PDB file of C-alpha atoms in Angstrom:
ATOM      1  CA  UNK A   1       0.087  -0.168  -0.143  1.00 53.00           C
ATOM      2  CA  UNK A   2       2.955   2.249   0.744  1.00 52.00           C
ATOM      3  CA  UNK A   3       4.323   1.646  -2.467  1.00 55.00           C
ATOM      4  CA  UNK A   4       1.132   2.611  -4.466  1.00 49.00           C
ATOM      5  CA  UNK A   5       0.833   5.885  -2.490  1.00 50.00           C
ATOM      6  CA  UNK A   6       3.984   6.823  -3.294  1.00 49.00           C
ATOM      7  CA  UNK A   7       3.474   5.903  -7.233  1.00 49.00           C
ATOM      8  CA  UNK A   8       0.262   8.129  -6.843  1.00 48.00           C
ATOM      9  CA  UNK A   9       2.202  11.095  -5.360  1.00 47.00           C
ATOM     10  CA  UNK A  10       4.942  10.935  -7.991  1.00 49.00           C
ATOM     11  CA  UNK A  11       1.981  10.821 -10.613  1.00 48.00           C
ATOM     12  CA  UNK A  12       0.134  13.632  -9.234  1.00 48.00           C
ATOM     13  CA  UNK A  13       3.538  15.773  -9.191  1.00 50.00           C
ATOM     14  CA  UNK A  14       4.273  15.193 -12.626  1.00 57.00           C
ATOM     15  CA  UNK A  15       0.933  15.730 -14.054  1.00 65.00           C
ATOM     16  CA  UNK A  16       1.096  19.294 -12.419  1.00 81.00           C
ATOM     17  CA  UNK A  17       4.521  20.306 -14.169  1.00 85.00           C
ATOM     18  CA  UNK A  18       4.605  22.314 -17.059  1.00 92.00           C
ATOM     19  CA  UNK A  19       5.196  20.637 -20.355  1.00 95.00           C
ATOM     20  CA  UNK A  20       7.967  23.198 -21.340  1.00 95.00           C
ATOM     21  CA  UNK A  21      10.158  25.574 -19.637  1.00 95.00           C
ATOM     22  CA  UNK A  22      10.988  28.982 -20.839  1.00 95.00           C
ATOM     23  CA  UNK A  23      14.612  30.221 -20.348  1.00 93.00           C
ATOM     24  CA  UNK A  24      16.015  33.776 -21.212  1.00 94.00           C
ATOM     25  CA  UNK A  25      19.787  33.807 -21.636  1.00 93.00           C
ATOM     26  CA  UNK A  26      22.282  35.927 -22.973  1.00 92.00           C
ATOM     27  CA  UNK A  27      25.188  34.948 -24.868  1.00 92.00           C
ATOM     28  CA  UNK A  28      28.688  36.796 -24.429  1.00 93.00           C
ATOM     29  CA  UNK A  29      31.469  36.396 -27.146  1.00 91.00           C
ATOM     30  CA  UNK A  30      34.582  37.820 -25.977  1.00 92.00           C
ATOM     31  CA  UNK A  31      32.863  39.539 -23.060  1.00 90.00           C
ATOM     32  CA  UNK A  32      30.582  41.450 -25.366  1.00 92.00           C
ATOM     33  CA  UNK A  33      26.631  40.586 -25.782  1.00 91.00           C
ATOM     34  CA  UNK A  34      26.468  38.566 -29.063  1.00 89.00           C
ATOM     35  CA  UNK A  35      23.715  39.596 -31.510  1.00 89.00           C
ATOM     36  CA  UNK A  36      23.362  36.228 -33.206  1.00 90.00           C
ATOM     37  CA  UNK A  37      20.776  34.990 -35.726  1.00 92.00           C
ATOM     38  CA  UNK A  38      18.328  32.356 -34.594  1.00 93.00           C
ATOM     39  CA  UNK A  39      19.714  29.771 -36.777  1.00 94.00           C
ATOM     40  CA  UNK A  40      23.072  30.623 -35.291  1.00 93.00           C
ATOM     41  CA  UNK A  41      21.760  30.146 -31.761  1.00 93.00           C
ATOM     42  CA  UNK A  42      20.337  27.052 -32.627  1.00 93.00           C
ATOM     43  CA  UNK A  43      23.478  25.808 -34.110  1.00 92.00           C
ATOM     44  CA  UNK A  44      25.261  26.715 -30.751  1.00 92.00           C
ATOM     45  CA  UNK A  45      22.788  24.966 -28.765  1.00 92.00           C
ATOM     46  CA  UNK A  46      23.067  22.006 -30.867  1.00 92.00           C
ATOM     47  CA  UNK A  47      26.817  21.924 -30.504  1.00 91.00           C
ATOM     48  CA  UNK A  48      26.565  22.290 -26.609  1.00 91.00           C
ATOM     49  CA  UNK A  49      24.200  19.523 -26.387  1.00 92.00           C
ATOM     50  CA  UNK A  50      26.119  17.131 -28.654  1.00 92.00           C
ATOM     51  CA  UNK A  51      29.521  17.764 -27.049  1.00 90.00           C
ATOM     52  CA  UNK A  52      28.292  17.083 -23.476  1.00 88.00           C
ATOM     53  CA  UNK A  53      25.547  14.524 -24.060  1.00 90.00           C
ATOM     54  CA  UNK A  54      26.344  12.987 -27.483  1.00 88.00           C
ATOM     55  CA  UNK A  55      24.728  12.730 -30.737  1.00 88.00           C
ATOM     56  CA  UNK A  56      21.132  11.277 -29.410  1.00 84.00           C
ATOM     57  CA  UNK A  57      20.685  14.500 -27.429  1.00 85.00           C
ATOM     58  CA  UNK A  58      20.144  16.290 -30.770  1.00 86.00           C
ATOM     59  CA  UNK A  59      16.857  14.843 -30.964  1.00 85.00           C
ATOM     60  CA  UNK A  60      15.763  17.000 -28.416  1.00 91.00           C
ATOM     61  CA  UNK A  61      13.115  19.672 -29.160  1.00 91.00           C
ATOM     62  CA  UNK A  62      14.525  23.116 -28.253  1.00 93.00           C
ATOM     63  CA  UNK A  63      12.884  26.089 -29.737  1.00 95.00           C
ATOM     64  CA  UNK A  64      14.455  29.313 -30.162  1.00 95.00           C
ATOM     65  CA  UNK A  65      11.524  31.852 -29.883  1.00 94.00           C
ATOM     66  CA  UNK A  66      13.388  34.927 -30.145  1.00 92.00           C
ATOM     67  CA  UNK A  67      17.217  36.135 -30.496  1.00 91.00           C
ATOM     68  CA  UNK A  68      18.393  39.507 -29.710  1.00 88.00           C
ATOM     69  CA  UNK A  69      21.590  40.758 -28.322  1.00 83.00           C
ATOM     70  CA  UNK A  70      19.955  41.831 -25.026  1.00 85.00           C
ATOM     71  CA  UNK A  71      18.324  38.190 -24.215  1.00 90.00           C
ATOM     72  CA  UNK A  72      17.433  34.953 -26.151  1.00 94.00           C
ATOM     73  CA  UNK A  73      13.966  33.293 -25.342  1.00 95.00           C
ATOM     74  CA  UNK A  74      14.047  29.393 -25.551  1.00 95.00           C
ATOM     75  CA  UNK A  75      11.373  26.730 -25.168  1.00 95.00           C
ATOM     76  CA  UNK A  76      12.712  23.610 -23.832  1.00 95.00           C
ATOM     77  CA  UNK A  77      10.557  20.432 -23.050  1.00 95.00           C
ATOM     78  CA  UNK A  78      10.392  19.936 -19.274  1.00 94.00           C
ATOM     79  CA  UNK A  79      11.962  16.555 -19.438  1.00 92.00           C
ATOM     80  CA  UNK A  80      14.985  17.840 -21.339  1.00 93.00           C
ATOM     81  CA  UNK A  81      15.299  21.156 -19.328  1.00 92.00           C
ATOM     82  CA  UNK A  82      18.395  19.641 -17.065  1.00 92.00           C
ATOM     83  CA  UNK A  83      20.418  18.442 -20.125  1.00 93.00           C
ATOM     84  CA  UNK A  84      19.772  21.678 -21.967  1.00 93.00           C
ATOM     85  CA  UNK A  85      20.885  23.725 -19.102  1.00 93.00           C
ATOM     86  CA  UNK A  86      23.964  21.537 -18.059  1.00 92.00           C
ATOM     87  CA  UNK A  87      24.787  21.729 -21.696  1.00 93.00           C
ATOM     88  CA  UNK A  88      24.519  25.469 -21.931  1.00 91.00           C
ATOM     89  CA  UNK A  89      26.582  25.896 -18.678  1.00 90.00           C
ATOM     90  CA  UNK A  90      29.532  23.686 -19.964  1.00 92.00           C
ATOM     91  CA  UNK A  91      29.854  25.845 -23.214  1.00 91.00           C
ATOM     92  CA  UNK A  92      33.030  27.762 -23.128  1.00 92.00           C
ATOM     93  CA  UNK A  93      34.145  28.094 -26.939  1.00 91.00           C
ATOM     94  CA  UNK A  94      32.138  29.046 -29.884  1.00 88.00           C
ATOM     95  CA  UNK A  95      33.892  29.368 -33.382  1.00 88.00           C
ATOM     96  CA  UNK A  96      37.208  29.423 -31.858  1.00 92.00           C
ATOM     97  CA  UNK A  97      36.192  32.521 -29.357  1.00 92.00           C
ATOM     98  CA  UNK A  98      35.592  32.419 -25.655  1.00 94.00           C
ATOM     99  CA  UNK A  99      31.907  32.261 -24.931  1.00 92.00           C
ATOM    100  CA  UNK A 100      29.596  32.628 -21.900  1.00 92.00           C
ATOM    101  CA  UNK A 101      26.060  31.746 -21.569  1.00 90.00           C
ATOM    102  CA  UNK A 102      24.184  33.353 -18.857  1.00 91.00           C
ATOM    103  CA  UNK A 103      20.516  31.973 -18.027  1.00 91.00           C
ATOM    104  CA  UNK A 104      18.831  34.811 -16.653  1.00 92.00           C
ATOM    105  CA  UNK A 105      15.194  33.305 -16.146  1.00 92.00           C
ATOM    106  CA  UNK A 106      13.478  30.160 -16.133  1.00 92.00           C
ATOM    107  CA  UNK A 107       9.702  29.571 -15.936  1.00 93.00           C
ATOM    108  CA  UNK A 108       6.927  27.179 -16.526  1.00 93.00           C
ATOM    109  CA  UNK A 109       4.992  29.654 -18.437  1.00 91.00           C
ATOM    110  CA  UNK A 110       5.780  32.428 -20.938  1.00 89.00           C
ATOM    111  CA  UNK A 111       3.864  34.920 -18.815  1.00 89.00           C
ATOM    112  CA  UNK A 112       6.181  34.205 -15.912  1.00 85.00           C
ATOM    113  CA  UNK A 113       9.216  35.697 -18.148  1.00 87.00           C
ATOM    114  CA  UNK A 114       9.685  39.060 -16.992  1.00 75.00           C
ATOM    115  CA  UNK A 115      11.884  40.309 -19.995  1.00 58.00           C
ATOM    116  CA  UNK A 116       9.082  39.283 -22.320  1.00 52.00           C
ATOM    117  CA  UNK A 117       8.386  42.571 -23.219  1.00 50.00           C
ATOM    118  CA  UNK A 118      11.742  43.243 -24.743  1.00 53.00           C
ATOM    119  CA  UNK A 119      11.060  40.458 -27.342  1.00 53.00           C
TER     120      UNK A 119
END
């Protein structure tokens, strides 16, 4: 009976979790904010994922909703959010230049992002 209650608690917790997480981040190349095209941001994210988690991680659905120098808005499936954040954290070089990615915000809904007006 105790195992059944634990399984039910996990199911109720996961059923309330959002299907996607929204992240705002900023990319710094050589210490300066980088104004990259959406395709370049997607390439950078795929490079980060494959270098840390292997080629199977390229099947994760990461959507770049907006890309500006001030902030980049991503939509990531909830199940993949830990992999994506760890890959972004470990990325330090992009096109042979030092690179930093700063995750500014993380929210379960788009309305929870405070910088959404800048997009």
